[in-house]
Short mmCIF file of C-alpha atoms in Angstrom, two decimals:
data_model
loop_
_atom_site.label_atom_id
_atom_site.label_comp_id
_atom_site.label_asym_id
_atom_site.label_seq_id
_atom_site.Cartn_x
_atom_site.Cartn_y
_atom_site.Cartn_z
CA MET A 16 30.66 131.22 -105.57
CA ASN A 17 30.65 129.28 -108.84
CA MET A 18 27.76 127.38 -110.16
CA VAL A 19 28.58 123.97 -108.99
CA ASP A 20 29.50 125.24 -105.66
CA GLN A 21 26.12 126.65 -105.22
CA LEU A 22 24.11 123.72 -106.51
CA SER A 23 26.14 121.30 -104.20
CA LEU A 24 25.40 123.57 -101.05
CA LEU A 25 21.82 123.63 -102.06
CA LYS A 26 22.03 120.02 -102.52
CA ARG A 27 23.27 119.61 -99.08
CA ILE A 28 20.50 121.65 -97.63
CA TYR A 29 17.75 120.26 -99.63
CA SER A 30 18.81 116.50 -98.78
CA GLU A 31 17.83 117.56 -94.99
CA SER A 32 14.52 117.13 -93.63
CA THR A 33 11.60 119.47 -93.68
CA VAL A 34 9.52 121.23 -90.95
CA TRP A 35 5.98 122.69 -91.26
CA ASP A 36 6.30 126.50 -90.73
CA GLU A 37 3.12 127.74 -89.59
CA GLU A 38 3.91 131.41 -90.58
CA LEU A 39 4.82 130.58 -93.91
CA GLN A 40 2.51 127.98 -94.36
CA ALA A 41 4.81 125.77 -96.22
CA SER A 42 7.44 123.05 -95.39
CA ARG A 43 10.55 124.76 -94.97
CA HIS A 44 14.09 122.90 -95.19
CA PHE A 45 16.60 123.18 -92.14
CA VAL A 46 19.94 124.88 -93.05
CA PRO A 47 22.63 122.71 -90.85
CA ASP A 48 24.48 124.81 -88.84
CA SER A 49 27.85 123.90 -90.18
CA VAL A 50 26.64 125.92 -93.38
CA SER A 51 28.83 129.02 -92.83
CA VAL A 52 27.60 132.48 -92.61
CA GLN A 53 29.76 133.17 -95.80
CA ASP A 54 28.34 130.30 -97.63
CA ARG A 55 24.79 131.93 -96.78
CA GLU A 56 25.56 135.09 -97.80
CA SER A 57 27.00 133.88 -101.20
CA LEU A 58 23.83 131.92 -101.91
CA GLU A 59 21.92 135.14 -101.23
CA ALA A 60 24.14 137.45 -103.21
CA ALA A 61 23.49 134.93 -105.98
CA GLY A 62 19.68 135.15 -105.26
CA HIS A 63 19.71 131.58 -104.36
CA GLU A 64 19.12 131.52 -100.77
CA PRO A 65 16.94 128.50 -99.60
CA ASN A 66 13.40 128.77 -98.18
CA ARG A 67 12.26 131.96 -100.52
CA PHE A 68 8.85 131.32 -100.75
CA VAL A 69 6.36 133.09 -103.08
CA ARG A 70 2.59 132.03 -103.70
CA PRO A 71 1.93 132.50 -107.41
CA GLN A 72 -1.33 134.27 -108.44
CA HIS A 73 -3.35 132.53 -111.68
CA ASP A 74 -3.92 135.38 -113.89
CA ALA A 75 -0.83 137.17 -113.38
CA THR A 76 1.13 133.76 -113.75
CA ILE A 77 -0.74 132.85 -117.11
CA THR A 78 -0.01 136.70 -118.41
CA GLU A 79 3.74 136.56 -117.40
CA LEU A 80 4.06 133.01 -119.02
CA LYS A 81 2.37 134.13 -122.55
CA LYS A 82 4.83 137.31 -122.60
CA LEU A 83 8.13 135.36 -121.55
CA ALA A 84 7.15 132.67 -124.29
CA ASN A 85 6.78 135.30 -127.00
CA GLN A 86 10.43 136.43 -126.45
CA TRP A 87 11.75 133.19 -128.45
CA THR A 88 10.88 131.20 -131.68
CA ILE A 89 10.32 127.58 -131.56
CA SER A 90 13.50 127.24 -133.76
CA ASP A 91 15.49 129.03 -130.70
CA ALA A 92 13.96 126.77 -128.37
CA ALA A 93 14.83 123.49 -130.21
CA GLN A 94 18.27 124.93 -130.68
CA VAL A 95 18.60 125.34 -126.93
CA PHE A 96 16.98 122.07 -126.07
CA VAL A 97 19.45 120.03 -127.95
CA SER A 98 22.40 122.15 -126.28
CA SER A 99 20.92 121.02 -122.92
CA LEU A 100 20.91 117.10 -123.45
CA TRP A 101 24.90 117.85 -122.63
CA SER A 102 26.95 121.01 -123.20
CA ALA A 103 24.45 123.49 -121.65
CA PRO A 104 22.97 123.69 -118.15
CA MET A 105 19.71 121.59 -118.06
CA ILE A 106 17.56 124.59 -117.26
CA TRP A 107 17.43 125.63 -120.90
CA ARG A 108 15.53 122.33 -121.89
CA SER A 109 12.53 124.20 -120.16
CA LEU A 110 12.53 126.97 -123.10
CA LEU A 111 10.92 124.49 -125.37
CA THR A 112 8.04 123.46 -123.24
CA GLY A 113 7.78 126.33 -121.79
CA LYS A 114 7.44 128.13 -125.16
CA LEU A 115 4.84 125.74 -126.38
CA ILE A 116 2.47 125.69 -123.16
CA GLY A 117 2.70 129.74 -123.00
CA SER A 118 2.04 130.34 -126.44
CA ARG A 119 -0.67 127.53 -126.84
CA MET A 120 -2.46 127.93 -123.69
CA PRO A 121 -5.69 129.79 -123.92
CA SER A 122 -6.92 132.62 -121.94
CA HIS A 123 -8.99 131.27 -118.97
CA GLU A 124 -10.53 131.99 -115.54
CA HIS A 125 -9.12 130.17 -112.69
CA THR A 126 -10.91 126.65 -112.54
CA PRO A 127 -10.15 124.56 -109.53
CA TYR A 128 -11.15 120.97 -109.01
CA PRO A 129 -13.76 120.48 -106.50
CA SER A 130 -11.78 121.02 -102.80
CA SER A 131 -8.68 121.97 -104.46
CA SER A 132 -6.85 125.32 -105.55
CA THR A 133 -5.41 123.26 -108.63
CA CYS A 134 -6.75 124.95 -111.76
CA LYS A 135 -8.03 122.29 -114.32
CA ILE A 136 -7.19 124.09 -117.22
CA CYS A 137 -3.57 124.94 -116.53
CA GLY A 138 -2.51 122.74 -113.43
CA LEU A 139 -1.54 125.86 -111.15
CA SER A 140 -2.13 125.70 -107.60
CA VAL A 141 -2.64 129.08 -106.17
CA ASP A 142 -2.58 128.33 -102.39
CA GLN A 143 0.77 126.44 -102.57
CA ALA A 144 3.88 128.29 -101.37
CA THR A 145 6.94 127.86 -103.66
CA ASP A 146 10.27 127.77 -102.79
CA THR A 147 11.93 129.45 -105.85
CA THR A 148 15.42 128.19 -104.91
CA LEU A 149 14.41 124.93 -104.86
CA GLN A 150 12.50 125.15 -108.32
CA TRP A 151 15.99 126.46 -109.74
CA TYR A 152 17.96 123.89 -108.30
CA TRP A 153 15.45 121.31 -109.95
CA ARG A 154 15.69 122.91 -113.22
CA MET A 155 19.63 122.46 -113.06
CA THR A 156 19.77 118.95 -111.75
CA ASN A 157 16.15 117.35 -112.94
CA GLY A 158 14.94 118.96 -115.82
CA THR A 159 11.77 120.48 -116.93
CA PRO A 160 8.85 121.32 -114.69
CA LEU A 161 6.74 118.21 -114.33
CA ASP A 162 3.19 118.13 -115.21
CA GLY A 163 3.51 121.39 -117.26
CA ASP A 164 3.37 123.71 -113.96
CA PRO A 165 2.72 126.92 -115.22
CA PHE A 166 4.48 128.72 -112.45
CA GLY A 167 7.72 126.56 -112.82
CA TYR A 168 8.02 127.90 -116.30
CA VAL A 169 7.64 131.35 -115.32
CA LEU A 170 10.31 130.92 -112.84
CA ALA A 171 12.52 129.18 -115.49
CA LEU A 172 12.06 131.28 -118.40
CA SER A 173 12.46 134.27 -116.31
CA ARG A 174 16.00 133.26 -115.67
CA LEU A 175 16.74 132.62 -118.98
CA ALA A 176 15.63 135.84 -120.15
CA GLU A 177 18.26 137.30 -117.92
CA LEU A 178 20.76 135.99 -119.94
CA GLN A 179 22.29 137.54 -122.87
CA GLU A 180 22.92 134.53 -125.63
CA LEU A 181 21.36 131.43 -126.38
CA PRO A 182 23.64 128.41 -126.36
CA VAL A 183 24.55 127.02 -129.41
CA PRO A 184 24.56 123.06 -129.97
CA ASN A 185 27.70 121.72 -130.54
CA GLU A 186 28.59 118.43 -132.77
CA TYR A 187 28.38 116.31 -129.62
CA ASP A 188 25.20 117.84 -128.68
CA ARG A 189 23.84 117.02 -131.88
CA TRP A 190 25.11 113.41 -131.90
CA THR A 191 23.40 112.99 -128.52
CA PHE A 192 19.99 113.69 -129.55
CA ARG A 193 20.48 111.47 -132.66
CA ALA A 194 21.25 109.00 -130.18
CA VAL A 195 18.45 109.21 -128.04
CA LEU A 196 16.22 109.10 -131.05
CA THR A 197 18.10 105.83 -132.20
CA VAL A 198 17.63 104.16 -128.60
CA LEU A 199 13.66 105.15 -128.61
CA ARG A 200 13.34 103.77 -132.32
CA ALA A 201 15.07 100.38 -131.41
CA LEU A 202 13.23 99.65 -128.33
CA PRO A 203 11.38 96.20 -128.17
CA PRO A 204 7.68 96.31 -128.99
CA LYS A 205 5.44 97.76 -126.18
CA THR A 206 7.97 98.97 -123.89
CA ARG A 207 6.76 101.23 -121.57
CA TYR A 208 8.63 104.50 -120.18
CA SER A 209 10.29 103.34 -117.33
CA LYS A 210 12.40 100.70 -119.46
CA ALA A 211 12.64 103.34 -122.00
CA ALA A 212 14.49 105.19 -119.44
CA LEU A 213 16.78 102.58 -118.13
CA ALA A 214 17.67 101.86 -121.78
CA LEU A 215 18.66 105.40 -122.22
CA LYS A 216 20.51 105.50 -118.98
CA LYS A 217 22.42 102.33 -120.19
CA GLU A 218 23.95 104.13 -123.09
CA ARG A 219 25.21 107.16 -120.78
CA LEU A 220 23.65 109.61 -123.12
CA LEU A 221 23.07 112.39 -120.61
CA PRO A 222 25.88 113.76 -118.18
CA THR A 223 24.10 112.15 -115.38
CA GLN A 224 23.36 108.73 -114.11
CA LYS A 225 20.38 109.73 -112.17
CA GLU A 226 17.31 107.62 -113.68
CA TYR A 227 14.74 110.34 -112.99
CA ALA A 228 16.69 112.48 -115.43
CA TYR A 229 16.40 110.14 -118.13
CA ARG A 230 12.48 109.74 -117.18
CA ASP A 231 12.10 113.54 -117.12
CA LEU A 232 13.40 113.79 -120.54
CA LEU A 233 10.94 111.36 -121.69
CA GLU A 234 8.14 113.42 -120.20
CA THR A 235 9.27 116.43 -121.64
CA LEU A 236 9.63 114.89 -125.05
CA ALA A 237 5.95 113.33 -124.68
CA LEU A 238 4.73 116.75 -123.82
CA ILE A 239 6.06 118.58 -126.75
CA GLY A 240 4.64 115.90 -129.10
CA ILE A 241 7.58 113.46 -130.17
CA LEU A 242 6.33 110.66 -127.76
CA ASP A 243 2.66 111.11 -127.84
CA THR A 244 -0.15 109.24 -129.01
CA PRO A 245 -3.24 109.96 -131.53
CA ASP A 246 -5.90 110.35 -128.17
CA HIS A 247 -3.00 112.35 -126.24
CA PRO A 248 -1.38 114.76 -128.62
CA GLY A 249 1.45 116.62 -127.68
CA MET A 250 1.47 120.55 -127.28
CA ILE A 251 3.32 121.20 -130.84
CA GLU A 252 -0.14 120.01 -132.27
CA GLU A 253 -2.86 121.54 -129.68
CA PHE A 254 -3.05 122.71 -125.95
CA THR A 255 -4.20 119.97 -123.74
CA SER A 256 -5.73 120.76 -120.27
CA TYR A 257 -4.34 119.74 -117.14
CA ILE A 258 -7.35 117.69 -116.39
CA GLN A 259 -6.97 115.93 -119.87
CA ARG A 260 -2.98 115.22 -118.92
CA ASP A 261 -3.95 114.01 -115.62
CA GLU A 262 -5.80 110.95 -117.11
CA ARG A 263 -3.96 107.98 -116.75
CA PRO A 264 -4.50 104.02 -117.84
CA ASN A 265 -4.32 102.96 -114.19
CA VAL A 266 -3.29 103.93 -110.76
CA ARG A 267 0.34 102.50 -110.92
CA VAL A 268 1.01 104.90 -113.79
CA GLU A 269 3.08 107.67 -112.32
CA VAL A 270 3.57 110.07 -115.07
CA GLN A 271 0.95 112.25 -116.89
CA ALA A 272 -0.33 111.88 -120.57
CA PRO A 273 1.08 111.97 -123.13
CA LEU A 274 3.54 109.64 -121.83
CA ALA A 275 1.26 107.76 -119.35
CA TRP A 276 -0.42 106.18 -122.80
CA TRP A 277 2.68 105.84 -124.87
CA ASP A 278 4.70 102.59 -125.55
CA SER A 279 7.41 101.80 -128.19
CA THR A 280 4.99 100.41 -130.42
CA ILE A 281 3.40 103.56 -131.04
CA GLY A 282 6.93 105.25 -131.45
CA ILE A 283 8.33 108.29 -132.24
CA ASN A 284 5.93 110.79 -133.78
CA GLU A 285 8.23 111.55 -137.01
CA ASP A 286 6.09 114.52 -138.36
CA ASN A 287 6.11 116.35 -135.21
CA LEU A 288 9.94 115.61 -134.79
CA THR A 289 10.71 117.11 -138.01
CA LYS A 290 8.33 120.01 -137.27
CA ILE A 291 10.11 120.97 -134.40
CA PHE A 292 14.04 120.13 -135.14
CA ASN A 293 13.71 120.48 -138.76
CA ASP A 294 17.19 122.21 -138.66
CA PHE A 295 18.61 119.09 -137.18
CA ASP A 296 19.94 115.75 -138.53
CA LEU A 297 17.34 113.20 -137.21
CA THR A 298 18.68 109.91 -138.47
CA ASP A 299 19.72 107.12 -136.47
CA VAL A 300 23.82 106.99 -135.24
CA SER A 301 25.87 104.37 -134.38
CA LEU A 302 26.24 104.08 -130.69
CA GLU A 303 29.36 102.25 -130.78
CA GLU A 304 31.17 104.95 -132.56
CA ARG A 305 30.83 107.73 -130.07
CA PRO A 306 32.69 111.28 -130.84
CA ASP A 307 34.56 112.37 -128.09
CA GLN A 308 32.62 114.15 -125.34
CA SER A 309 32.69 117.77 -125.51
CA PRO A 310 32.85 119.43 -123.20
CA PRO A 311 34.17 116.26 -120.99
CA LEU A 312 31.69 115.17 -118.65
CA LYS A 313 33.62 116.43 -115.58
CA GLU A 314 33.15 119.79 -117.11
CA THR A 315 29.40 119.56 -117.65
CA ILE A 316 27.35 121.16 -114.72
CA SER A 317 25.93 117.76 -114.02
CA GLY A 318 29.07 115.86 -114.34
CA ALA A 319 31.07 118.22 -112.04
CA LEU A 320 28.44 118.16 -109.53
CA GLU A 321 27.99 114.68 -109.26
CA LYS A 322 31.90 114.57 -109.13
CA LYS A 323 32.09 116.86 -106.13
CA ARG A 324 32.08 115.12 -102.99
CA SER A 325 28.98 115.98 -100.68
CA VAL A 326 30.18 117.62 -97.49
CA ARG A 327 28.11 115.34 -94.78
CA GLY A 328 28.12 115.51 -91.10
CA LYS A 329 30.88 113.56 -89.47
CA VAL A 330 30.12 109.93 -89.33
CA PRO A 331 30.40 108.71 -85.59
CA LYS A 332 32.55 105.99 -84.33
CA ALA A 333 30.81 102.93 -83.21
CA SER A 334 29.36 102.82 -79.86
CA PRO A 335 31.53 100.94 -77.24
CA ASP A 336 28.38 99.40 -76.01
CA ALA A 337 26.81 98.44 -79.57
CA GLY A 338 28.03 94.84 -79.37
CA ALA A 339 27.84 92.54 -82.46
CA GLY A 340 25.24 90.60 -84.21
CA GLU A 341 21.65 91.37 -85.22
CA ALA A 342 19.04 93.24 -83.30
CA GLN A 343 17.47 91.84 -80.49
CA ALA A 344 15.15 92.69 -77.90
CA GLY A 345 16.69 95.39 -75.34
CA ASP A 346 18.89 97.17 -77.81
CA ILE A 347 18.88 100.81 -78.32
CA TYR A 348 19.39 102.28 -81.80
CA ALA A 349 20.37 105.96 -82.36
CA VAL A 350 18.48 107.69 -85.45
CA ARG A 351 19.94 110.88 -86.96
CA ILE A 352 17.21 113.05 -88.04
CA ARG A 353 19.57 115.82 -89.58
CA GLU A 354 22.79 117.38 -89.11
CA GLY A 355 22.92 118.20 -85.15
CA VAL A 356 19.73 116.16 -84.18
CA TRP A 357 19.34 112.29 -82.90
CA VAL A 358 16.86 110.18 -81.23
CA THR A 359 16.55 106.89 -80.11
CA VAL A 360 14.30 104.05 -80.50
CA TYR A 361 14.02 101.02 -77.86
CA CYS A 362 13.62 97.49 -79.36
CA HIS A 363 10.95 95.43 -77.81
CA GLU A 364 11.24 92.38 -79.89
CA VAL A 365 12.08 90.57 -83.07
CA ARG A 366 9.70 89.10 -85.33
CA ASP A 367 10.64 87.27 -88.61
CA LYS A 368 13.68 89.72 -88.92
CA ARG A 369 11.42 92.77 -88.08
CA VAL A 370 11.70 94.85 -85.00
CA ILE A 371 9.44 96.38 -83.06
CA VAL A 372 10.47 99.70 -81.79
CA GLU A 373 9.46 102.77 -79.90
CA TYR A 374 10.72 106.10 -79.61
CA LEU A 375 12.72 106.96 -76.38
CA ASP A 376 12.61 110.35 -74.63
CA GLY A 377 15.58 112.67 -75.49
CA VAL A 378 16.89 114.65 -78.33
CA PHE A 379 20.79 115.08 -78.95
CA PRO A 380 22.87 117.18 -80.82
CA GLU A 381 25.08 114.21 -81.53
CA MET A 382 24.94 110.31 -81.36
CA PRO A 383 24.27 109.69 -77.86
CA GLY A 384 26.22 107.04 -75.65
CA LYS A 385 24.78 104.58 -73.29
CA ALA A 386 24.90 107.20 -70.36
CA ASP A 387 22.78 109.53 -72.26
CA LEU A 388 19.95 107.37 -72.34
CA HIS A 389 16.73 108.14 -71.18
CA GLU A 390 14.52 105.22 -69.35
CA THR A 391 11.41 106.85 -70.74
CA PHE A 392 9.00 106.24 -73.79
CA ARG A 393 8.02 109.27 -75.97
CA PRO A 394 4.50 108.86 -77.06
CA ARG A 395 2.49 110.85 -79.56
CA THR A 396 0.00 113.25 -78.59
CA ASN A 397 -2.71 110.77 -78.67
CA GLY A 398 -0.80 107.94 -76.93
CA ARG A 399 2.06 105.43 -77.29
CA TRP A 400 3.17 104.20 -80.66
CA LYS A 401 4.91 101.52 -82.03
CA CYS A 402 6.17 100.18 -85.27
CA SER A 403 7.86 97.03 -86.75
CA VAL A 404 10.69 97.85 -88.88
CA ILE A 405 12.91 95.98 -91.20
CA ALA A 406 16.75 96.63 -92.34
CA ILE A 407 17.37 98.37 -89.11
CA ASP A 408 21.25 97.09 -88.94
CA SER A 409 21.57 98.18 -92.46
CA THR A 410 20.31 101.51 -92.73
CA SER A 411 22.39 104.61 -93.23
CA TRP A 412 22.48 106.70 -89.91
CA VAL A 413 20.71 104.31 -87.99
CA ARG A 414 23.45 103.01 -85.16
CA ARG A 415 23.05 100.70 -82.43
CA VAL A 416 24.26 102.42 -78.93
CA ALA A 417 23.60 100.09 -76.29
CA ARG A 418 22.10 96.42 -75.58
CA GLU A 419 20.47 94.86 -72.84
CA PHE A 420 18.60 98.05 -71.83
CA PRO A 421 16.35 98.05 -69.27
CA LEU A 422 12.68 98.06 -70.39
CA PRO A 423 11.09 101.37 -69.50
CA VAL A 424 7.81 101.36 -67.52
CA SER A 425 4.97 103.49 -68.97
CA PRO A 426 1.37 104.52 -67.17
CA LEU A 427 0.07 104.55 -70.85
CA GLN A 428 -1.84 101.92 -72.69
CA GLU A 429 -0.25 100.07 -75.12
CA PRO A 430 -1.01 100.88 -78.81
CA ASP A 431 -3.51 98.70 -80.47
CA ARG A 432 -1.91 98.46 -83.72
CA ILE A 433 1.79 98.30 -84.95
CA PRO A 434 2.34 99.53 -88.51
CA PHE A 435 4.93 98.21 -90.84
CA HIS A 436 7.83 100.62 -92.12
CA ASN A 437 11.45 100.25 -93.32
CA ALA A 438 14.05 101.55 -90.96
CA LYS A 439 14.95 104.56 -93.15
CA GLU A 440 11.71 106.13 -92.22
CA LEU A 441 12.04 106.47 -88.59
CA LYS A 442 14.08 110.03 -89.35
CA HIS A 443 10.86 111.00 -90.85
CA MET A 444 8.23 109.62 -88.23
CA ALA A 445 10.08 111.02 -85.31
CA SER A 446 8.38 114.51 -85.87
CA TRP A 447 5.08 112.80 -84.90
CA CYS A 448 6.23 112.22 -81.33
CA PHE A 449 9.16 114.92 -80.97
CA THR A 450 7.52 118.19 -82.27
CA GLU A 451 10.18 120.33 -81.60
CA ILE A 452 12.24 118.88 -84.07
#
């Protein structure tokens, strides 16, 4: 099974819902029954079987990260960083950040936050089971381990250490790097990271159109010291502890320092840029005079993966009892939890385009028909539960299957509160009532 097929299959598996596994003490992804035994064996043979959990130990992780980081020079890491912008798999981008973090991190004891297992120095959580295959999938499709996660870098650098040759940046990779710098230098004053990511995405500079990949690139550039600030330096200047990087201007800022404190008025740290990428032309380019892509988009890992058609469950035909028009009291909607698992909700009433719903009994292997429906509610362990949802008629895999269904009678008390949710959350909230799924 080639790399793109592996990633496509993992994408299918990791897009499914999770369930808490008491034995593993971790949230495990369901592998759809339609994934063949041969495909499962192929993933296992490649070392990428899903739900492959390990629990990192603090001292061993830091020791291994330092050992791995010493295998490459900063010049090596800069070369493959540029390659990873287009021609090489995205996982190579982790080498530069991993090198800087591993080589600059001081030796230290596990120093957790109060009531937490996360180390304030390095950010490693020793109680958290890590799915190593999911980590590999993220490195190939998202970018570097966010928040400078030490174990994430151990996993990434271990993979890279197994490979014989470092990718060499071609001319298009070099142009792409200069184009990224050009866009960042030309941003309007005080542009924050979210708008900067959109500006990069607008120019289609990476072989993906997923916004999080562009934001990840900005976080990586900030962490190494290209988009840092005087008060929040990047790793090329000095090691900053996890507790320092976890400081944010306010609770609405999602990213860590340095990017949390950066804006375009501060601009690119040109000294650090030259220090790391001194072998490259770092001047601006014309975004209109773009050279031919090399390789073509469809031949990159990210481009081929996004072009590849996802294998999804068969979309069911509309129920003959679904009727027409918007939701109304007495309607029943089927909700697909994952491949091979459906539940249903009863519509009590409609208020200002929000529908008050409650789960009905019954778990079904496919979208049920009206004759399959149960005339009883399915409560939570602590009593009945309703919620008010919006967009029930426009949510994927939520389909009306009956109208004018009789109101089930329940001996339990009505719930004392009705929370608000989007209809897409119905598949996630179902486990509160259906513990068996």
